[in-house]
mmCIF file of C-alpha atoms in Angstrom:
data_model
loop_
_atom_site.group_PDB
_atom_site.id
_atom_site.type_symbol
_atom_site.label_atom_id
_atom_site.label_comp_id
_atom_site.label_asym_id
_atom_site.label_seq_id
_atom_site.Cartn_x
_atom_site.Cartn_y
_atom_site.Cartn_z
ATOM 1 C CA MET A 13 0.835 14.992 -12.699
ATOM 2 C CA ARG A 14 4.100 16.131 -11.112
ATOM 3 C CA LEU A 15 2.183 18.483 -8.851
ATOM 4 C CA LEU A 16 0.010 15.684 -7.517
ATOM 5 C CA PRO A 17 2.343 14.275 -4.803
ATOM 6 C CA PRO A 18 2.995 17.736 -3.251
ATOM 7 C CA LEU A 19 -0.732 18.494 -3.329
ATOM 8 C CA LEU A 20 -1.512 15.177 -1.668
ATOM 9 C CA LEU A 21 1.083 15.941 0.989
ATOM 10 C CA LEU A 22 -0.885 18.917 2.288
ATOM 11 C CA PRO A 23 -3.736 17.020 3.996
ATOM 12 C CA SER A 24 -1.275 14.798 5.855
ATOM 13 C CA LEU A 25 0.697 17.774 7.087
ATOM 14 C CA LEU A 26 -2.448 19.649 8.081
ATOM 15 C CA CYS A 27 -3.896 16.759 10.068
ATOM 16 C CA GLY A 28 -0.550 15.636 11.471
ATOM 17 C CA CYS A 29 -1.262 12.095 10.314
ATOM 18 C CA ALA A 30 2.131 10.461 10.018
ATOM 19 C CA SER A 31 2.052 7.137 8.254
ATOM 20 C CA ASP A 32 5.127 5.797 9.992
ATOM 21 C CA THR A 33 7.190 7.004 12.957
ATOM 22 C CA THR A 34 10.818 6.030 13.364
ATOM 23 C CA THR A 35 12.691 6.872 16.535
ATOM 24 C CA LEU A 36 16.452 6.976 16.095
ATOM 25 C CA PHE A 37 18.652 7.050 19.192
ATOM 26 C CA GLU A 38 22.125 8.370 18.380
ATOM 27 C CA VAL A 39 24.906 6.169 19.729
ATOM 28 C CA GLU A 40 28.659 6.673 19.658
ATOM 29 C CA LEU A 41 30.568 3.440 20.077
ATOM 30 C CA ARG A 42 34.197 3.639 21.209
ATOM 31 C CA GLY A 43 36.650 0.939 22.030
ATOM 32 C CA VAL A 44 39.480 -1.352 21.135
ATOM 33 C CA ILE A 45 39.389 -4.926 19.856
ATOM 34 C CA THR A 46 42.411 -7.038 20.720
ATOM 35 C CA TYR A 47 43.692 -10.529 20.035
ATOM 36 C CA GLY A 48 46.907 -10.936 21.925
ATOM 37 C CA ALA A 49 49.557 -8.933 20.148
ATOM 38 C CA GLU A 50 48.096 -9.557 16.679
ATOM 39 C CA VAL A 51 47.474 -6.731 14.237
ATOM 40 C CA GLY A 52 45.022 -6.965 11.341
ATOM 41 C CA PRO A 53 41.509 -6.219 10.086
ATOM 42 C CA VAL A 54 38.561 -6.818 12.363
ATOM 43 C CA GLU A 55 34.887 -6.536 11.595
ATOM 44 C CA VAL A 56 32.601 -5.124 14.275
ATOM 45 C CA GLN A 57 28.834 -5.656 14.160
ATOM 46 C CA VAL A 58 26.209 -3.999 16.346
ATOM 47 C CA HIS A 59 22.990 -5.929 16.979
ATOM 48 C CA PHE A 60 19.807 -5.681 18.998
ATOM 49 C CA GLU A 61 19.591 -8.118 21.876
ATOM 50 C CA GLU A 62 16.076 -8.875 20.681
ATOM 51 C CA ALA A 63 14.276 -7.611 17.601
ATOM 52 C CA GLY A 64 10.718 -7.798 16.284
ATOM 53 C CA GLU A 65 7.422 -8.011 18.107
ATOM 54 C CA GLY A 66 5.055 -10.798 19.022
ATOM 55 C CA GLU A 67 5.506 -13.928 16.963
ATOM 56 C CA LEU A 68 8.211 -12.191 14.967
ATOM 57 C CA ASN A 69 10.375 -11.616 18.053
ATOM 58 C CA HIS A 70 13.842 -13.146 17.782
ATOM 59 C CA PRO A 71 17.286 -12.765 19.349
ATOM 60 C CA LEU A 72 19.823 -10.503 17.613
ATOM 61 C CA GLY A 73 19.056 -8.315 14.597
ATOM 62 C CA GLU A 74 21.856 -6.440 12.909
ATOM 63 C CA ILE A 75 21.849 -2.662 13.084
ATOM 64 C CA ASP A 76 25.174 -1.807 11.454
ATOM 65 C CA ARG A 77 28.718 -3.063 10.871
ATOM 66 C CA PHE A 78 32.117 -1.593 10.113
ATOM 67 C CA TRP A 79 35.763 -2.544 9.700
ATOM 68 C CA THR A 80 38.571 -1.418 11.955
ATOM 69 C CA ALA A 81 41.947 -2.794 12.991
ATOM 70 C CA LEU A 82 43.022 -4.852 15.957
ATOM 71 C CA ASP A 83 44.576 -2.977 18.842
ATOM 72 C CA THR A 84 43.502 0.362 17.342
ATOM 73 C CA PRO A 85 41.029 2.650 19.135
ATOM 74 C CA PHE A 86 37.895 3.274 17.072
ATOM 75 C CA VAL A 87 34.908 5.607 17.226
ATOM 76 C CA PHE A 88 31.769 4.605 15.332
ATOM 77 C CA ALA A 89 28.522 6.577 15.341
ATOM 78 C CA PHE A 90 25.250 4.935 14.372
ATOM 79 C CA ASP A 91 21.498 5.414 14.688
ATOM 80 C CA TYR A 92 19.734 2.914 16.921
ATOM 81 C CA PRO A 93 16.104 2.403 15.724
ATOM 82 C CA GLN A 94 14.275 2.152 19.031
ATOM 83 C CA ASP A 95 11.023 0.873 17.486
ATOM 84 C CA GLU A 96 12.635 -2.257 16.080
ATOM 85 C CA GLY A 97 14.246 -3.913 19.066
ATOM 86 C CA VAL A 98 15.794 -3.698 22.515
ATOM 87 C CA GLY A 99 19.276 -3.949 23.983
ATOM 88 C CA LEU A 100 22.648 -3.700 22.286
ATOM 89 C CA ILE A 101 25.183 -6.381 21.432
ATOM 90 C CA VAL A 102 28.628 -5.777 19.972
ATOM 91 C CA TYR A 103 30.197 -8.670 18.072
ATOM 92 C CA ALA A 104 33.637 -8.676 16.478
ATOM 93 C CA TRP A 105 35.796 -11.150 14.581
ATOM 94 C CA TYR A 106 39.385 -10.944 13.447
ATOM 95 C CA ASP A 107 39.883 -11.540 9.726
ATOM 96 C CA ALA A 108 43.184 -13.346 10.137
ATOM 97 C CA ASP A 109 43.528 -14.363 6.466
ATOM 98 C CA ASP A 110 42.091 -11.066 5.180
ATOM 99 C CA ASP A 111 39.529 -12.783 2.956
ATOM 100 C CA GLY A 112 36.472 -10.952 4.311
ATOM 101 C CA VAL A 113 34.825 -14.242 5.331
ATOM 102 C CA LEU A 114 34.626 -15.666 8.841
ATOM 103 C CA CYS A 115 36.241 -19.114 8.846
ATOM 104 C CA ALA A 116 35.899 -19.957 5.172
ATOM 105 C CA PRO A 117 36.286 -23.741 4.626
ATOM 106 C CA GLY A 118 39.932 -24.818 4.553
ATOM 107 C CA GLN A 119 41.139 -21.475 5.800
ATOM 108 C CA VAL A 120 42.347 -20.167 9.142
ATOM 109 C CA ASP A 121 40.147 -20.557 12.238
ATOM 110 C CA GLU A 122 39.399 -16.935 13.022
ATOM 111 C CA PRO A 123 38.685 -15.655 16.546
ATOM 112 C CA ALA A 124 35.482 -13.842 17.515
ATOM 113 C CA GLY A 125 33.920 -12.285 20.597
ATOM 114 C CA LEU A 126 30.662 -10.766 21.814
ATOM 115 C CA ILE A 127 29.628 -8.315 24.514
ATOM 116 C CA VAL A 128 26.131 -7.452 25.748
ATOM 117 C CA VAL A 129 26.236 -3.731 26.553
ATOM 118 C CA PRO A 130 24.875 -3.250 30.083
ATOM 119 C CA GLY A 131 22.538 -0.348 30.912
ATOM 120 C CA PHE A 132 21.571 0.401 27.300
ATOM 121 C CA PRO A 133 20.191 2.818 25.948
ATOM 122 C CA LEU A 134 23.254 5.030 26.285
ATOM 123 C CA HIS A 135 24.526 7.688 23.908
ATOM 124 C CA ASP A 136 28.147 6.813 24.671
ATOM 125 C CA VAL A 137 29.132 3.165 24.696
ATOM 126 C CA ASP A 138 32.658 1.983 25.510
ATOM 127 C CA VAL A 139 33.654 -1.503 24.471
ATOM 128 C CA ASP A 140 37.013 -3.143 25.007
ATOM 129 C CA MET A 141 36.923 -6.706 23.736
ATOM 130 C CA ASP A 142 39.452 -9.488 23.501
ATOM 131 C CA VAL A 143 38.347 -11.878 20.766
ATOM 132 C CA GLY A 144 39.277 -15.469 21.419
ATOM 133 C CA VAL A 145 36.530 -17.930 20.517
ATOM 134 C CA ARG A 146 37.235 -19.684 17.224
ATOM 135 C CA CYS A 147 34.816 -19.566 14.333
ATOM 136 C CA GLN A 148 31.676 -18.556 16.190
ATOM 137 C CA GLY A 149 28.949 -16.290 14.851
ATOM 138 C CA PRO A 150 27.030 -13.937 17.127
ATOM 139 C CA GLU A 151 24.178 -16.453 17.506
ATOM 140 C CA ASP A 152 26.650 -18.985 18.963
ATOM 141 C CA LEU A 153 28.068 -16.542 21.463
ATOM 142 C CA LEU A 154 24.809 -15.275 22.959
ATOM 143 C CA PRO A 155 24.830 -15.646 26.750
ATOM 144 C CA MET B 25 -22.514 -9.571 5.958
ATOM 145 C CA ARG B 26 -26.216 -10.002 6.753
ATOM 146 C CA GLY B 27 -26.543 -6.232 6.996
ATOM 147 C CA ALA B 28 -24.987 -5.800 3.568
ATOM 148 C CA VAL B 29 -27.319 -8.395 2.039
ATOM 149 C CA GLY B 30 -30.309 -6.756 3.714
ATOM 150 C CA LEU B 31 -29.277 -3.335 2.452
ATOM 151 C CA LEU B 32 -28.821 -4.679 -1.051
ATOM 152 C CA ALA B 33 -32.249 -6.354 -0.944
ATOM 153 C CA LEU B 34 -33.822 -3.102 0.221
ATOM 154 C CA LEU B 35 -32.158 -1.174 -2.598
ATOM 155 C CA VAL B 36 -33.332 -3.722 -5.151
ATOM 156 C CA ILE B 37 -36.908 -3.289 -3.919
ATOM 157 C CA VAL B 38 -36.618 0.508 -3.978
ATOM 158 C CA ALA B 39 -35.188 0.378 -7.477
ATOM 159 C CA VAL B 40 -37.845 -1.951 -8.817
ATOM 160 C CA VAL B 41 -40.801 0.008 -7.418
ATOM 161 C CA SER B 42 -39.346 3.410 -8.314
ATOM 162 C CA PRO B 43 -41.177 5.743 -10.765
ATOM 163 C CA ALA B 44 -38.724 4.944 -13.519
ATOM 164 C CA GLU B 45 -40.452 1.590 -13.852
ATOM 165 C CA ALA B 46 -43.430 3.497 -15.236
ATOM 166 C CA MET B 47 -41.420 4.420 -18.314
ATOM 167 C CA PRO B 48 -42.766 2.727 -21.463
ATOM 168 C CA ARG B 49 -41.204 -0.649 -22.149
ATOM 169 C CA VAL B 50 -38.967 -0.660 -25.160
ATOM 170 C CA HIS B 51 -38.093 -3.527 -27.409
ATOM 171 C CA ARG B 52 -34.723 -5.127 -26.938
ATOM 172 C CA PRO B 53 -32.560 -2.863 -29.112
ATOM 173 C CA GLU B 54 -34.037 0.162 -27.369
ATOM 174 C CA PHE B 55 -33.198 -1.361 -24.032
ATOM 175 C CA THR B 56 -29.553 -1.144 -24.835
ATOM 176 C CA LYS B 57 -29.544 2.522 -25.662
ATOM 177 C CA ASN B 58 -27.447 4.824 -23.543
ATOM 178 C CA GLY B 59 -28.570 5.819 -20.094
ATOM 179 C CA ASP B 60 -30.800 2.820 -19.645
ATOM 180 C CA PRO B 61 -29.514 0.117 -17.292
ATOM 181 C CA ALA B 62 -28.000 1.204 -14.007
ATOM 182 C CA THR B 63 -25.386 -1.516 -14.454
ATOM 183 C CA PHE B 64 -24.052 0.278 -17.518
ATOM 184 C CA ASP B 65 -23.949 3.587 -15.635
ATOM 185 C CA ILE B 66 -21.801 2.109 -12.885
ATOM 186 C CA LEU B 67 -19.379 0.224 -15.115
ATOM 187 C CA GLY B 68 -19.439 2.524 -18.123
ATOM 188 C CA GLY B 69 -19.303 5.688 -16.027
ATOM 189 C CA GLY B 70 -21.614 8.644 -15.529
ATOM 190 C CA SER B 71 -25.358 8.712 -14.812
ATOM 191 C CA PRO B 72 -28.236 10.641 -16.379
ATOM 192 C CA GLU B 73 -29.463 13.615 -14.377
ATOM 193 C CA GLY B 74 -31.325 12.457 -11.286
ATOM 194 C CA ALA B 75 -30.497 8.777 -11.727
ATOM 195 C CA TRP B 76 -28.641 6.923 -9.037
ATOM 196 C CA ALA B 77 -26.816 3.644 -9.016
ATOM 197 C CA ILE B 78 -24.787 1.640 -6.573
ATOM 198 C CA GLU B 79 -22.583 -1.393 -6.823
ATOM 199 C CA LEU B 80 -21.488 -3.932 -4.258
ATOM 200 C CA ARG B 81 -18.572 -5.975 -5.490
ATOM 201 C CA GLY B 82 -17.119 -9.001 -3.779
ATOM 202 C CA GLY B 83 -13.864 -10.479 -4.921
ATOM 203 C CA TYR B 84 -10.454 -11.748 -4.092
ATOM 204 C CA PRO B 85 -8.460 -9.918 -3.012
ATOM 205 C CA TRP B 86 -10.325 -6.673 -3.744
ATOM 206 C CA SER B 87 -13.924 -5.865 -2.843
ATOM 207 C CA SER B 88 -15.657 -2.546 -3.198
ATOM 208 C CA PHE B 89 -18.724 -0.382 -2.826
ATOM 209 C CA ARG B 90 -19.585 2.411 -5.214
ATOM 210 C CA GLY B 91 -22.480 4.852 -5.414
ATOM 211 C CA GLN B 92 -23.185 7.615 -7.898
ATOM 212 C CA LEU B 93 -25.856 10.191 -8.652
ATOM 213 C CA GLY B 94 -26.322 11.968 -11.976
ATOM 214 C CA MET B 95 -26.361 15.760 -11.849
ATOM 215 C CA ARG B 96 -27.214 18.446 -14.363
ATOM 216 C CA GLY B 97 -24.586 18.929 -17.041
ATOM 217 C CA GLY B 98 -23.535 15.310 -17.085
ATOM 218 C CA LEU B 99 -21.410 15.519 -13.967
ATOM 219 C CA THR B 100 -21.844 12.515 -11.690
ATOM 220 C CA PRO B 101 -20.629 12.739 -8.094
ATOM 221 C CA LEU B 102 -19.597 9.376 -6.750
ATOM 222 C CA VAL B 103 -18.454 7.705 -3.578
ATOM 223 C CA ASP B 104 -16.129 4.763 -3.787
ATOM 224 C CA LEU B 105 -14.767 2.407 -1.145
ATOM 225 C CA GLN B 106 -12.283 -0.288 -2.045
ATOM 226 C CA THR B 107 -10.692 -2.805 0.266
ATOM 227 C CA ALA B 108 -8.088 -5.503 -0.140
ATOM 228 C CA LEU B 109 -8.891 -8.367 2.237
ATOM 229 C CA PHE B 110 -10.256 -5.774 4.694
ATOM 230 C CA LYS B 111 -6.655 -4.785 5.490
ATOM 231 C CA ARG B 112 -6.161 -2.001 2.994
ATOM 232 C CA TRP B 113 -8.998 0.530 2.707
ATOM 233 C CA GLU B 114 -9.362 3.220 0.066
ATOM 234 C CA PRO B 115 -12.407 5.449 0.631
ATOM 235 C CA SER B 116 -12.782 8.154 -2.049
ATOM 236 C CA LEU B 117 -15.073 10.898 -3.271
ATOM 237 C CA GLY B 118 -15.063 12.182 -6.807
ATOM 238 C CA PHE B 119 -16.781 12.911 -10.084
ATOM 239 C CA SER B 120 -17.445 10.922 -13.180
ATOM 240 C CA GLY B 121 -18.452 12.131 -16.629
ATOM 241 C CA ARG B 122 -19.074 10.688 -20.064
ATOM 242 C CA ILE B 123 -16.618 11.829 -22.701
ATOM 243 C CA VAL B 124 -18.088 9.837 -25.564
ATOM 244 C CA ASP B 125 -21.656 8.581 -25.346
ATOM 245 C CA ARG B 126 -22.984 6.460 -28.196
ATOM 246 C CA PRO B 127 -25.700 3.816 -28.419
ATOM 247 C CA ARG B 128 -23.130 1.064 -28.874
ATOM 248 C CA GLY B 129 -20.416 2.320 -26.614
ATOM 249 C CA ARG B 130 -19.304 4.712 -23.995
ATOM 250 C CA LEU B 131 -16.070 6.352 -22.865
ATOM 251 C CA SER B 132 -15.935 8.082 -19.511
ATOM 252 C CA GLY B 133 -13.449 9.541 -17.110
ATOM 253 C CA GLU B 134 -13.431 10.002 -13.375
ATOM 254 C CA LEU B 135 -11.355 11.724 -10.748
ATOM 255 C CA LEU B 136 -11.378 10.770 -7.090
ATOM 256 C CA ILE B 137 -9.598 11.876 -3.951
ATOM 257 C CA GLY B 138 -9.571 10.020 -0.674
ATOM 258 C CA TRP B 139 -7.498 8.386 1.990
ATOM 259 C CA THR B 140 -5.593 5.097 2.070
ATOM 260 C CA ILE B 141 -5.501 3.182 5.333
ATOM 261 C CA GLU B 142 -3.557 -0.048 5.545
ATOM 262 C CA THR B 143 -3.455 -2.163 8.668
ATOM 263 C CA GLY B 144 -1.332 -5.224 9.360
ATOM 264 C CA GLU B 145 2.383 -5.695 9.883
ATOM 265 C CA VAL B 146 3.332 -2.529 8.025
ATOM 266 C CA PRO B 147 0.551 -0.015 8.646
ATOM 267 C CA LYS B 148 0.251 2.935 6.275
ATOM 268 C CA ASN B 149 -2.073 5.874 5.902
ATOM 269 C CA GLY B 150 -2.112 8.859 3.609
ATOM 270 C CA PRO B 151 -4.163 10.823 1.074
ATOM 271 C CA HIS B 152 -4.620 9.517 -2.432
ATOM 272 C CA ALA B 153 -5.928 10.634 -5.807
ATOM 273 C CA VAL B 154 -7.171 8.428 -8.613
ATOM 274 C CA ALA B 155 -7.833 9.155 -12.294
ATOM 275 C CA ARG B 156 -9.727 6.478 -14.196
ATOM 276 C CA VAL B 157 -10.868 5.968 -17.781
ATOM 277 C CA ARG B 158 -13.647 3.511 -18.635
ATOM 278 C CA VAL B 159 -14.592 2.072 -21.989
ATOM 279 C CA MET B 160 -17.740 0.023 -22.529
ATOM 280 C CA GLY B 161 -19.207 -1.666 -25.573
ATOM 281 C CA ILE B 162 -22.964 -2.215 -25.477
ATOM 282 C CA LEU B 163 -24.265 -5.435 -27.049
ATOM 283 C CA GLY B 164 -27.861 -5.688 -25.951
ATOM 284 C CA ARG B 165 -28.102 -6.529 -22.301
ATOM 285 C CA VAL B 166 -24.474 -7.512 -22.227
ATOM 286 C CA ALA B 167 -21.677 -4.998 -22.086
ATOM 287 C CA PRO B 168 -17.978 -5.816 -21.984
ATOM 288 C CA TRP B 169 -16.072 -3.086 -20.223
ATOM 289 C CA PHE B 170 -12.514 -2.120 -19.544
ATOM 290 C CA ALA B 171 -11.023 0.433 -17.178
ATOM 291 C CA VAL B 172 -7.548 1.724 -16.424
ATOM 292 C CA ALA B 173 -6.681 3.898 -13.480
ATOM 293 C CA THR B 174 -3.655 5.583 -12.036
ATOM 294 C CA GLY B 175 -3.662 5.981 -8.263
ATOM 295 C CA HIS B 176 -1.215 8.052 -6.275
ATOM 296 C CA THR B 177 -0.819 7.945 -2.504
ATOM 297 C CA VAL B 178 1.503 10.068 -0.419
ATOM 298 C CA TYR B 179 2.630 8.782 2.958
ATOM 299 C CA VAL B 180 4.173 11.168 5.430
ATOM 300 C CA ASP B 181 6.812 9.598 7.665
ATOM 301 C CA GLU B 182 7.984 11.069 10.940
ATOM 302 C CA THR B 183 11.544 10.587 12.134
ATOM 303 C CA ILE B 184 12.428 11.414 15.734
ATOM 304 C CA ARG B 185 16.158 11.716 16.293
ATOM 305 C CA ILE B 186 17.305 11.610 19.911
ATOM 306 C CA SER B 187 20.800 12.957 20.415
ATOM 307 C CA GLU B 188 22.588 13.620 23.655
ATOM 308 C CA ASN B 189 21.576 17.282 23.638
ATOM 309 C CA ALA B 190 18.267 17.469 21.782
ATOM 310 C CA THR B 191 15.347 15.649 20.223
ATOM 311 C CA GLU B 192 14.537 16.604 16.627
ATOM 312 C CA THR B 193 11.499 15.631 14.597
ATOM 313 C CA THR B 194 11.572 15.683 10.797
ATOM 314 C CA LEU B 195 8.922 14.780 8.234
ATOM 315 C CA SER B 196 9.493 13.140 4.881
ATOM 316 C CA ALA B 197 7.139 11.976 2.156
ATOM 317 C CA ARG B 198 6.915 8.773 0.148
ATOM 318 C CA HIS B 199 4.939 8.433 -3.050
ATOM 319 C CA GLU B 200 3.203 5.162 -3.886
ATOM 320 C CA TRP B 201 1.888 4.539 -7.371
ATOM 321 C CA ALA B 202 -0.960 2.087 -7.819
ATOM 322 C CA PRO B 203 -2.131 1.646 -11.404
ATOM 323 C CA VAL B 204 -5.195 -0.539 -11.809
ATOM 324 C CA VAL B 205 -6.446 -2.482 -14.818
ATOM 325 C CA GLU B 206 -9.975 -3.885 -14.714
ATOM 326 C CA ALA B 207 -12.200 -5.598 -17.214
ATOM 327 C CA GLY B 208 -15.370 -7.588 -17.131
ATOM 328 C CA ILE B 209 -18.731 -8.441 -18.610
ATOM 329 C CA ALA B 210 -21.738 -6.525 -17.356
ATOM 330 C CA ILE B 211 -25.187 -8.079 -17.698
ATOM 331 C CA ALA B 212 -28.264 -5.910 -17.262
ATOM 332 C CA ILE B 213 -30.904 -8.225 -15.806
ATOM 333 C CA THR B 214 -33.381 -5.337 -15.718
ATOM 334 C CA LYS B 215 -32.909 -1.630 -16.083
ATOM 335 C CA HIS B 216 -32.466 -1.443 -12.343
ATOM 336 C CA VAL B 217 -30.500 -4.536 -11.481
ATOM 337 C CA GLY B 218 -27.485 -6.122 -13.075
ATOM 338 C CA ILE B 219 -24.376 -8.124 -12.409
ATOM 339 C CA ASP B 220 -20.809 -8.036 -13.528
ATOM 340 C CA LEU B 221 -18.097 -10.666 -13.588
ATOM 341 C CA GLY B 222 -14.539 -9.661 -14.195
ATOM 342 C CA PHE B 223 -10.961 -9.369 -13.127
ATOM 343 C CA ASP B 224 -9.108 -6.535 -11.493
ATOM 344 C CA TRP B 225 -5.396 -6.041 -11.317
ATOM 345 C CA HIS B 226 -4.135 -3.591 -8.686
ATOM 346 C CA PHE B 227 -0.413 -2.909 -8.986
ATOM 347 C CA VAL B 228 0.043 -1.340 -5.551
ATOM 348 C CA GLY B 229 3.607 -0.085 -5.188
ATOM 349 C CA ALA B 230 4.433 -0.310 -8.900
ATOM 350 C CA PRO B 231 6.870 -0.515 -10.543
ATOM 351 C CA ASP B 232 8.904 -2.043 -7.696
ATOM 352 C CA ARG B 233 6.245 -4.506 -6.616
ATOM 353 C CA PHE B 234 4.323 -6.927 -8.754
ATOM 354 C CA ALA B 235 0.790 -8.154 -8.114
ATOM 355 C CA LEU B 236 -1.391 -11.005 -9.275
ATOM 356 C CA PRO B 237 -4.810 -10.301 -10.793
ATOM 357 C CA GLY B 238 -7.971 -10.846 -8.791
ATOM 358 C CA LEU B 239 -11.511 -11.835 -9.675
ATOM 359 C CA HIS B 240 -14.762 -10.181 -8.694
ATOM 360 C CA LEU B 241 -18.516 -10.492 -8.914
ATOM 361 C CA GLY B 242 -20.514 -7.296 -8.650
ATOM 362 C CA VAL B 243 -24.187 -6.510 -8.218
ATOM 363 C CA GLN B 244 -25.481 -3.155 -9.438
ATOM 364 C CA VAL B 245 -28.733 -1.525 -8.459
ATOM 365 C CA GLY B 246 -30.131 1.813 -9.560
ATOM 366 C CA ALA B 247 -33.148 3.885 -10.403
ATOM 367 C CA GLY B 248 -34.273 7.375 -11.281
ATOM 368 C CA PRO B 249 -35.243 9.257 -14.399
ATOM 369 C CA ARG B 250 -33.781 7.964 -17.644
ATOM 370 C CA PRO B 251 -33.382 9.933 -20.855
ATOM 371 C CA PRO B 252 -35.546 9.090 -23.855
ATOM 372 C CA PRO B 253 -34.111 6.532 -26.248
ATOM 373 C CA MET B 254 -31.314 7.940 -28.322
ATOM 374 C CA ASP B 255 -31.208 8.019 -32.065
ATOM 375 C CA PHE B 256 -28.789 5.376 -33.285
ATOM 376 C CA ALA B 257 -27.671 7.752 -36.019
ATOM 377 C CA ARG B 258 -26.359 10.173 -33.386
#
């Protein structure tokens, strides 16, 4: 029975019948996130501008996220799945109280910011962002 | 739908007027002996040499068509088409054969290969293989039956990676397991026509995905030469 999957693979390879095709566009994101002269952890999220097709189309759609530090240059490489959406949005928020949660109740009002990357798709994307809007998720900051 | 009903009606007529009808009538116990009703051939597995049988099964969510023809040596080639809500299609070709064949019961096995095509939000297509075991008890014209199958489908995925300097294409394979449990009651109305009512449980994507059982009603039609009544002492 272990030989069955490899044997079944042969017809697909011979006929070139792929079940699913994923197109990944390599992107290298560089930049600096600032908030005045503050220093601390900042979470950066990359989103589609729009994701899904037809009735399932909606704004945003997270692709990846990572942590970096304020006022520190970063380089982040990720795969952009071209079949799932269009455009690129970079959102960041400063974790002022270092709790890993944006504006947890009773805690500090943490600043956030969002940029729509113009001219995407691009392999090299440079983003310099000054976060400053309090307690806003990416959906609130969409232009 | 009308075409399917018309085809079924035509097959019923062909079956009823076929030469096998000229076989001497047997009293009720004889009727139940192996190789007699086409319904039992379809649901119990295997057909006598030269006998054919087909089944049209409607159900929710699975419906199917199946045809088989008995060959010399007990091997029965068969064609099988299953569909789930007309969105997932599983056409197959294969062989069936009786492993144990007794007047009161039957055990058979079958092997099929084919192709899975799924449409909808997440389309899939790839080759599959199915191994099935059928067990049937024969109680006069009525025969409870049970079948278990293990189905394996392999999907080949293509990944295109576009970097600044090159575009690379790689292929990877996914295996999908789909065990199936079926059971039902077959009723031989005549030797050539019968019905079956039962449930079928297709665990597509097991063990990660769970499924609910479905119900079906099948109509079986068949004809062709039948073996002489078997000795119950066999």
